[in-house]
mmCIF file of C-alpha atoms in Angstrom:
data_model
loop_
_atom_site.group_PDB
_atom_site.id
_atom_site.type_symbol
_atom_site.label_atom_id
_atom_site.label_comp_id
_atom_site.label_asym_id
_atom_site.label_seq_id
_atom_site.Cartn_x
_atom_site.Cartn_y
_atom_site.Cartn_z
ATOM 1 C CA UNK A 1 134.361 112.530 78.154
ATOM 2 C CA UNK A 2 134.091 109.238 76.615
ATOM 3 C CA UNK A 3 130.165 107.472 76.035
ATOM 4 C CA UNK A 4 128.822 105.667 78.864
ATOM 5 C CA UNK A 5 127.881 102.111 77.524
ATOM 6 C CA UNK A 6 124.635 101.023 77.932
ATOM 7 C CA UNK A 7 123.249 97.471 78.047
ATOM 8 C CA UNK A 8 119.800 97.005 76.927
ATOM 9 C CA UNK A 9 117.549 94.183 76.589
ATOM 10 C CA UNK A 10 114.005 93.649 74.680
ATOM 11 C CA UNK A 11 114.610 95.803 72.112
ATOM 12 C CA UNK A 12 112.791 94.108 69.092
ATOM 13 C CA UNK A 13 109.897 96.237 70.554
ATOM 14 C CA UNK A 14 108.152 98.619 72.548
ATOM 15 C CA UNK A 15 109.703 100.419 75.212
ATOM 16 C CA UNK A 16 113.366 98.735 74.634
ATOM 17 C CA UNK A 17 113.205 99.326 71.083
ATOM 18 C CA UNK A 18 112.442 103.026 71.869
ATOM 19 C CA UNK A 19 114.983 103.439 74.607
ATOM 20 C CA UNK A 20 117.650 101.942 72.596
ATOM 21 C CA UNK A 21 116.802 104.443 69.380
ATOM 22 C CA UNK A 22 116.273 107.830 72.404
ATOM 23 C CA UNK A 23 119.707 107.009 73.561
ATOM 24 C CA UNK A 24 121.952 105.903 70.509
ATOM 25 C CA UNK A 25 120.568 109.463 68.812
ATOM 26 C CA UNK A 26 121.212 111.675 71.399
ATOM 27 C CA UNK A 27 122.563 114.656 70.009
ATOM 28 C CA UNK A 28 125.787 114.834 72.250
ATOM 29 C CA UNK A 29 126.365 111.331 71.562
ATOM 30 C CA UNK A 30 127.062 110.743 75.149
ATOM 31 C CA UNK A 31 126.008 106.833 75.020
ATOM 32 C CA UNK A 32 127.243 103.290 73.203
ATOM 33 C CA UNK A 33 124.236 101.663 73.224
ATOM 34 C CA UNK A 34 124.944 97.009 73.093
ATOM 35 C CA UNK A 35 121.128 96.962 71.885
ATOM 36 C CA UNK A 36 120.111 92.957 72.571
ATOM 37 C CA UNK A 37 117.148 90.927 70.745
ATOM 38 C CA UNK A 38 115.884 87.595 71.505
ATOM 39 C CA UNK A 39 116.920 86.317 67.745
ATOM 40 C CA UNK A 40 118.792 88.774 64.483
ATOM 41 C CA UNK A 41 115.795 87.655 62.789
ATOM 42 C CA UNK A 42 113.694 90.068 64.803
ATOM 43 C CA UNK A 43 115.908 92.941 64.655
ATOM 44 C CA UNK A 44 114.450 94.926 61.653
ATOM 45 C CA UNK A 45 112.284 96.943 63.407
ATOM 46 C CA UNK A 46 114.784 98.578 65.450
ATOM 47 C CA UNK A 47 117.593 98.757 62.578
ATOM 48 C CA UNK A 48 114.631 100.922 60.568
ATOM 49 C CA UNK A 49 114.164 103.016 63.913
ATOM 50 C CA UNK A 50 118.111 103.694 64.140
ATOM 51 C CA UNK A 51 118.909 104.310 60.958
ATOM 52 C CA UNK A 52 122.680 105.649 60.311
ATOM 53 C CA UNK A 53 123.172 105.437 64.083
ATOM 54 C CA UNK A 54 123.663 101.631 63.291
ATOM 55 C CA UNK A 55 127.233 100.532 63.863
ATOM 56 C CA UNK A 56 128.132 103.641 65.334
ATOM 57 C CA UNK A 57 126.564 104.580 68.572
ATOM 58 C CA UNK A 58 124.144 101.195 68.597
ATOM 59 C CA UNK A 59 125.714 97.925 68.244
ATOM 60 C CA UNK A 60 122.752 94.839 68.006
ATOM 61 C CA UNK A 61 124.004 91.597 69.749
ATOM 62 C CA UNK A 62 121.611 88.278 69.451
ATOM 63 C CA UNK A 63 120.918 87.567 73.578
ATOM 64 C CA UNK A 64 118.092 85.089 75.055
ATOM 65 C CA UNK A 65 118.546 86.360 78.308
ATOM 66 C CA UNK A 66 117.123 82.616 79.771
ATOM 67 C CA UNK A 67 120.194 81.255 78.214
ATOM 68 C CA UNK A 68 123.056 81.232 80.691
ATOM 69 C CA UNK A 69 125.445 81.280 77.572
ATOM 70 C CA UNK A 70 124.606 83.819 75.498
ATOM 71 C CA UNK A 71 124.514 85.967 78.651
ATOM 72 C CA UNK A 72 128.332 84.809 79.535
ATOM 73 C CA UNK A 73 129.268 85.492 75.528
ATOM 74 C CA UNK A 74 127.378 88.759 75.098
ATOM 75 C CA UNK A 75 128.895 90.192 79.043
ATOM 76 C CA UNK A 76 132.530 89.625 77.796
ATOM 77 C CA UNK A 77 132.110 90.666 74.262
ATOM 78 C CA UNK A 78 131.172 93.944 75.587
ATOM 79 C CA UNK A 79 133.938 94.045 78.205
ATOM 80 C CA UNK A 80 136.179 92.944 75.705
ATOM 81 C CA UNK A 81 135.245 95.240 73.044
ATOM 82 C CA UNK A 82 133.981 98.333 75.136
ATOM 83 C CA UNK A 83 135.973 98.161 78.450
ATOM 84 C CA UNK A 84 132.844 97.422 80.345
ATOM 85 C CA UNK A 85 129.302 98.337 80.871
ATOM 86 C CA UNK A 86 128.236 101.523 82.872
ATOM 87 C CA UNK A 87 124.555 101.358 82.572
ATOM 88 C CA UNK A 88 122.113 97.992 82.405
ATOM 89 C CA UNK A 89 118.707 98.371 81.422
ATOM 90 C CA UNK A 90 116.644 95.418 81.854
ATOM 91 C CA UNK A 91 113.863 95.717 80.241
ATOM 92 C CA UNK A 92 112.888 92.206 78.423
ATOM 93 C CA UNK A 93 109.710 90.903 79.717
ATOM 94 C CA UNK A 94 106.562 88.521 78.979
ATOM 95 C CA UNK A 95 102.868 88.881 80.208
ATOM 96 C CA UNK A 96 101.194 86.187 81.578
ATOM 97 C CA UNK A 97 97.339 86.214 82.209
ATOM 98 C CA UNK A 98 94.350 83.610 82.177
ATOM 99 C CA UNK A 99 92.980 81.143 84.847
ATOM 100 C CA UNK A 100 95.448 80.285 87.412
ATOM 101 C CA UNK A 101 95.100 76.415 87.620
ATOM 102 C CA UNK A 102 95.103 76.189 84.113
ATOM 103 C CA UNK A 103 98.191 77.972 83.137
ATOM 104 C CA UNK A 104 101.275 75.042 82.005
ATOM 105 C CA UNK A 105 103.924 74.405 83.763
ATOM 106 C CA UNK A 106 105.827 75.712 80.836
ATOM 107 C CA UNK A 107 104.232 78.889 80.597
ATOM 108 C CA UNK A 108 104.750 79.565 84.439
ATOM 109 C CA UNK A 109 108.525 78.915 83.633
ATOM 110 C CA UNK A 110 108.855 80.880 80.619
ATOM 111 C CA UNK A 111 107.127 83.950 83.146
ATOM 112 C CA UNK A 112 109.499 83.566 85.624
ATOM 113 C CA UNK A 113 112.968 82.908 83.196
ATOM 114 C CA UNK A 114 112.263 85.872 81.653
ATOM 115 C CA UNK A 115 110.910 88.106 84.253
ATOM 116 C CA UNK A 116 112.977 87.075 86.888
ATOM 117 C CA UNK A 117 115.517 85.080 86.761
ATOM 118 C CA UNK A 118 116.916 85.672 83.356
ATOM 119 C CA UNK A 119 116.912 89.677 84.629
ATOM 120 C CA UNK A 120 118.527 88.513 88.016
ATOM 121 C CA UNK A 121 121.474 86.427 85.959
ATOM 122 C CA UNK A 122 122.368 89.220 83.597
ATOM 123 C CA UNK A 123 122.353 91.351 86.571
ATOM 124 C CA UNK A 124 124.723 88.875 88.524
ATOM 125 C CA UNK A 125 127.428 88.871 85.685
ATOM 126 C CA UNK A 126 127.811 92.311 85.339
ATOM 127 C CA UNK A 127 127.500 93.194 89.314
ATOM 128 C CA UNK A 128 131.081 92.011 89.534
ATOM 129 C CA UNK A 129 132.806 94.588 86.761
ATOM 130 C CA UNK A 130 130.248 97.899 88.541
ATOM 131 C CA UNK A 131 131.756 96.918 92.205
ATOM 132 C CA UNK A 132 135.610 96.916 91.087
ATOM 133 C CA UNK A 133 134.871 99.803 89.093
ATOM 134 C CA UNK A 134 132.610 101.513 91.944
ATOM 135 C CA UNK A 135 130.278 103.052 89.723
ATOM 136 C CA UNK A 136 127.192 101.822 87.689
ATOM 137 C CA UNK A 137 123.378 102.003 87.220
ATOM 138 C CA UNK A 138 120.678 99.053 87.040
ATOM 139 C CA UNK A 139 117.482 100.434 85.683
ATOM 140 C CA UNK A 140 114.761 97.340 85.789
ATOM 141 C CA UNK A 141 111.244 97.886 84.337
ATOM 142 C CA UNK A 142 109.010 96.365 86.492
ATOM 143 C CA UNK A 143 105.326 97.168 86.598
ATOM 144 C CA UNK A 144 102.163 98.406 89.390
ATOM 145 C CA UNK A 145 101.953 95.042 89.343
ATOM 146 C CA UNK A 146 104.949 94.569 91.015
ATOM 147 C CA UNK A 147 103.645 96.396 94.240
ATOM 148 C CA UNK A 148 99.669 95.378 94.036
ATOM 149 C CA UNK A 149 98.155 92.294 92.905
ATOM 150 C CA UNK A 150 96.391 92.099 89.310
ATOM 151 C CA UNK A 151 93.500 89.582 89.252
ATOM 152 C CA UNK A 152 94.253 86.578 86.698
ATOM 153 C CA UNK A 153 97.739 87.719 86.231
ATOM 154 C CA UNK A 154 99.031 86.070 89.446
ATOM 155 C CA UNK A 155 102.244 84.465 87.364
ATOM 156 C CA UNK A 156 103.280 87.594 85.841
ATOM 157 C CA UNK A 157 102.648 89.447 89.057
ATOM 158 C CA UNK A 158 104.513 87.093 91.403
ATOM 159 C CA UNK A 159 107.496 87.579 89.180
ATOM 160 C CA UNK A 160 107.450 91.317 89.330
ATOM 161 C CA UNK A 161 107.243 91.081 93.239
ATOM 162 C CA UNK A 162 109.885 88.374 92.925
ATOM 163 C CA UNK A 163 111.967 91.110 91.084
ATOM 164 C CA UNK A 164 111.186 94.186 93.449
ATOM 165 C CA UNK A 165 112.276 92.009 96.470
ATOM 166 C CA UNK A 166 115.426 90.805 95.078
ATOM 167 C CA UNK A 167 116.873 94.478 93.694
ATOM 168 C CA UNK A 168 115.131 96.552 96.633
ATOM 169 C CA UNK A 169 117.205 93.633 99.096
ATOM 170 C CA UNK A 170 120.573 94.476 96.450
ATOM 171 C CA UNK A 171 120.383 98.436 96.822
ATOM 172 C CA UNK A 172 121.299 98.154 99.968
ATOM 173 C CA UNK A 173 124.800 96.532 99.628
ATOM 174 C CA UNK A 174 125.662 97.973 96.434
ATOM 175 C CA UNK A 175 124.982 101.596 96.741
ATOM 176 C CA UNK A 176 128.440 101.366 99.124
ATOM 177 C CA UNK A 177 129.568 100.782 95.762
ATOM 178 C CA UNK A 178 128.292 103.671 94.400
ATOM 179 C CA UNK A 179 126.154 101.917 92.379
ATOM 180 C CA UNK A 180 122.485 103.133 91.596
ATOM 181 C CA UNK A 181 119.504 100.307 90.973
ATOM 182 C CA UNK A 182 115.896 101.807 90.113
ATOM 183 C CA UNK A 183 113.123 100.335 89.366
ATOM 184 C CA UNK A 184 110.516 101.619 86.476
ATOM 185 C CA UNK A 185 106.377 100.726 87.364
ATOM 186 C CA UNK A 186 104.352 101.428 85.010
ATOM 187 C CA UNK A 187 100.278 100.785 84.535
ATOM 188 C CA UNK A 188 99.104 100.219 81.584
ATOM 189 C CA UNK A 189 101.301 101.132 78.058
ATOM 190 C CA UNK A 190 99.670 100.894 75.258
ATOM 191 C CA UNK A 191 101.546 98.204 73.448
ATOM 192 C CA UNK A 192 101.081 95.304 70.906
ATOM 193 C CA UNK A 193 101.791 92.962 73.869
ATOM 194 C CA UNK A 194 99.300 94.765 75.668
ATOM 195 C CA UNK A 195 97.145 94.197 73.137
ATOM 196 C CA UNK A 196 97.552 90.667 72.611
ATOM 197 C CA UNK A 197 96.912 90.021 76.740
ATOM 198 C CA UNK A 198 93.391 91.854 76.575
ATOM 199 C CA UNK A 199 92.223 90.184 73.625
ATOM 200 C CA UNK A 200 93.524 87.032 75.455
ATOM 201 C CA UNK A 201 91.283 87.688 78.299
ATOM 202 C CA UNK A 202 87.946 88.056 76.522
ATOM 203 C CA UNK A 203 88.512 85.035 74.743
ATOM 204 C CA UNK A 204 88.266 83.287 77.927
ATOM 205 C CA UNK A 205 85.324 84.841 79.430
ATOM 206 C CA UNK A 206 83.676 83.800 76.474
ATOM 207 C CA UNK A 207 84.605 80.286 76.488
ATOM 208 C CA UNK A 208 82.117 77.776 78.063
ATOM 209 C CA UNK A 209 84.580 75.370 79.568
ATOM 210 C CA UNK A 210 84.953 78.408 82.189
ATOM 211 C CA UNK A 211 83.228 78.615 85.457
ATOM 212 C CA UNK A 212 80.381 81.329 84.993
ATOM 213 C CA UNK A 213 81.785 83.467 87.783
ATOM 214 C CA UNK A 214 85.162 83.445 86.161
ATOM 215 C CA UNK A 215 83.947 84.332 83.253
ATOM 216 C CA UNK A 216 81.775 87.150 84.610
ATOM 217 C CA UNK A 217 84.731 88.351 86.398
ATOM 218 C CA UNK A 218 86.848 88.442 83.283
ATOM 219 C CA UNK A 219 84.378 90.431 81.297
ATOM 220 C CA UNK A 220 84.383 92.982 84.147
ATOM 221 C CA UNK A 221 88.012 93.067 84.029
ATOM 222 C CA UNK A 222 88.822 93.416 80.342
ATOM 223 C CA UNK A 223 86.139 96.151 81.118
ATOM 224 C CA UNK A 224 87.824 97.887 83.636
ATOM 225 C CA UNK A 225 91.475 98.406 82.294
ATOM 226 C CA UNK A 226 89.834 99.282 78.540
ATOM 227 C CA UNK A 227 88.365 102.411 80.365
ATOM 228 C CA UNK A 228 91.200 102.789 82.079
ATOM 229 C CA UNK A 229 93.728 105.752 81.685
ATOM 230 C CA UNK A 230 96.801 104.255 79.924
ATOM 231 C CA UNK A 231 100.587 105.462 79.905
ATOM 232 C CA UNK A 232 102.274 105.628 76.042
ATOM 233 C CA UNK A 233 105.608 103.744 75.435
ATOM 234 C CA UNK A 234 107.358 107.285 75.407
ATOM 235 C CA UNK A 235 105.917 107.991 78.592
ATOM 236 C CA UNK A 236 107.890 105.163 79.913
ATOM 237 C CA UNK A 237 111.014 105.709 77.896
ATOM 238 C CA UNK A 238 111.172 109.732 79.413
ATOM 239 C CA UNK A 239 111.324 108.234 82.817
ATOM 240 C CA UNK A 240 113.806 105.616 82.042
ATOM 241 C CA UNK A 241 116.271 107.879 80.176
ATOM 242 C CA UNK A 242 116.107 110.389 83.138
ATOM 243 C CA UNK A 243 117.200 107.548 85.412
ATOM 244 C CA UNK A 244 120.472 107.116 82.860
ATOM 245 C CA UNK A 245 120.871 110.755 82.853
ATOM 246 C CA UNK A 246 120.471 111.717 86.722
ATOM 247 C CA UNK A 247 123.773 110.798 88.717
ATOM 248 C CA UNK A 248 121.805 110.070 92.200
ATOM 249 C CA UNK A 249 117.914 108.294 90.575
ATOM 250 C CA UNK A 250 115.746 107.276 93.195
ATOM 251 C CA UNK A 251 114.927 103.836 93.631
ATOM 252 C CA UNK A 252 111.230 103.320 92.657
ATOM 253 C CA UNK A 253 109.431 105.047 89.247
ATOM 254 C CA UNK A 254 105.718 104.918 89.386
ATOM 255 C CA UNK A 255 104.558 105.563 86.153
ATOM 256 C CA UNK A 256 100.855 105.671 86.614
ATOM 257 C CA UNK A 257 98.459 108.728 85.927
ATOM 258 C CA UNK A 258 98.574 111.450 88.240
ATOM 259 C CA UNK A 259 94.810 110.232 89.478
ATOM 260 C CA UNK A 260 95.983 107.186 89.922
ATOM 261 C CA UNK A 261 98.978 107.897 92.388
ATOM 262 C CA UNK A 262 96.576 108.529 95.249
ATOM 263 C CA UNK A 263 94.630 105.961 95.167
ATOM 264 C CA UNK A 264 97.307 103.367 94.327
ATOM 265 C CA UNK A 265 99.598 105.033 97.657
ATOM 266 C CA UNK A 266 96.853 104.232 100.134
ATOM 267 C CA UNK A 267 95.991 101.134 98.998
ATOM 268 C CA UNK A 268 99.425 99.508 99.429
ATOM 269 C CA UNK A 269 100.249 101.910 102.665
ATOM 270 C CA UNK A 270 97.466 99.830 104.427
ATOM 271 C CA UNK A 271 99.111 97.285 106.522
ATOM 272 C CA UNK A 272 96.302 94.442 106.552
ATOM 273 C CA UNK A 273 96.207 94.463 102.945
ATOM 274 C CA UNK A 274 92.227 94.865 102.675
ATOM 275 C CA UNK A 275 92.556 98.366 101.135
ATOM 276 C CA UNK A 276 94.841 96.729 98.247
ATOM 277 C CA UNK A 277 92.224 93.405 97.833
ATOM 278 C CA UNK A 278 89.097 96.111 97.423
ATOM 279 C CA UNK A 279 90.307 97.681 94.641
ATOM 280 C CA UNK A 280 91.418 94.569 92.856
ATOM 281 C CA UNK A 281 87.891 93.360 93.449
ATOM 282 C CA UNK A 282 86.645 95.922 92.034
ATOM 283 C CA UNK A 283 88.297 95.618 88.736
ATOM 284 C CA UNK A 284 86.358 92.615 88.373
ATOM 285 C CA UNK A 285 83.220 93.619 89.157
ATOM 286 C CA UNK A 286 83.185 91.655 92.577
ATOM 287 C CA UNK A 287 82.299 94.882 94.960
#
């Protein structure tokens, strides 16, 4: 049986870099893996993490995926030189955190034209080649954040519930095609970028220029998610390569502790939304 081909984006890092590598060295070498980065300059990482695979089952292609170009060149290179694309695995993503009115215009579009509609348009050009062929997968990493507010993280939230409403609204046409769309939620991974958001966070609820409550509210919060149970990038990456592997996935992945799952179930189950709101309160100290 020939490889499937597999699209996948944000792999300079994290959990696309470690998807990409899990697939393109699977022992039965049942995957071509079209491995994308933002720029060649940032693709070391992942041609150390390949190794001889390189050229062979993983092929690196340069793709901004908020550039409606390179997503037009990199789609029909692959068709071109593949035959087409069975499996898309959108996974590039930004976080987005800090006080709501004074987050830039241009950081509220760089959340969404990555998150959201960047995801959406690579989506869109290869929906068309899945439906003639009446087979495909579309395997999104979203978040928890996706299905339950995060407290100063409303930009990177909306765009994850942006994202879950426009692919939950899509399964339903396309699985006439035989086509399979799941989404991956995971809490908290243990990431660089992770990193980087936290430490981004207690700057600001140290800096004076903030409203004492905010601030107050931010210390609770950076907090509450450091004592927080966290998921590790393989964690993610098991779930995700199941999805590719299964033939029928199901459409949402919660990839949260198994304490978690309870809690998390009600709180979004409850209709007036007040179960949801206390626990968010919560993580800032606000109860």
């Amino acid at each position: 049986m020939a490889p499937q081909v597999v699209l996948v984006t944000g792999c300079s890092s994290g959990v696309g870099l470690s998807t990409a590598r899990r697939l393109a060295q699977d022992p039965d070498q049942r995957y071509l893996v079209i491995a994308t980065v933002i720029a060649m300059a940032e693709k070391a990482e992942l041609v150390a993490a390949v190794g001889d695979a390189i050229d062979k089952t993983i092929f690196i292609k340069e793709m901004d995926i908020t550039k409606d170009e390179d997503i037009t060149r990199v789609v029909a290179d692959v068709m071109k030189t593949h035959g087409g694309i069975d499996i898309l695995l959108n996974v590039a993503g930004v976080p987005g955190i800090g006080l709501p009115e004074r987050v830039s215009r241009a950081t509220m579009d760089k959340i969404f034209n990555v998150n959201t509609i960047g995801t959406i348009r690579l989506t869109l050009a290869i929906l068309p080649h899945m439906k003639q062929k009446k087979t495909g997968k579309i395997i999104s990493v979203s978040s928890t954040a996706g299905m339950q507010g995060l407290p100063y993280a409303e930009f990177y939230t909306a765009s994850k519930f942006a994202l879950e409403g426009f692919f939950e609204s899509l399964l339903c046409t396309v699985r006439s095609f035989n086509i399979r769309i799941c989404m991956i939620e995971p809490t908290k991974v243990e990431t660089a970028m992770f990193q980087s958001v936290l430490s981004e966070t207690d700057g600001l609820s140290k800096n004076d220029t903030v409203h004492e409550i905010d601030r107050r509210q931010m210390r609770c919060f950076c907090d509450h998610v450091a004592a927080s149970p966290s998921m590790s990038v393989d964690d993610v990456v098991n779930v995700l390569t199941k999805c590719v592997e299964v033939d029928d996935p199901v459409f949402r992945h919660l990839v949260v502790p198994p304490e978690l799952k309870e809690a998390m179930g009600e709180a979004v189950a409850d209709l007036t939304g007040e179960k949801s709101i206390a626990s968010m309160r919560k993580m800032i100290g606000a109860m």
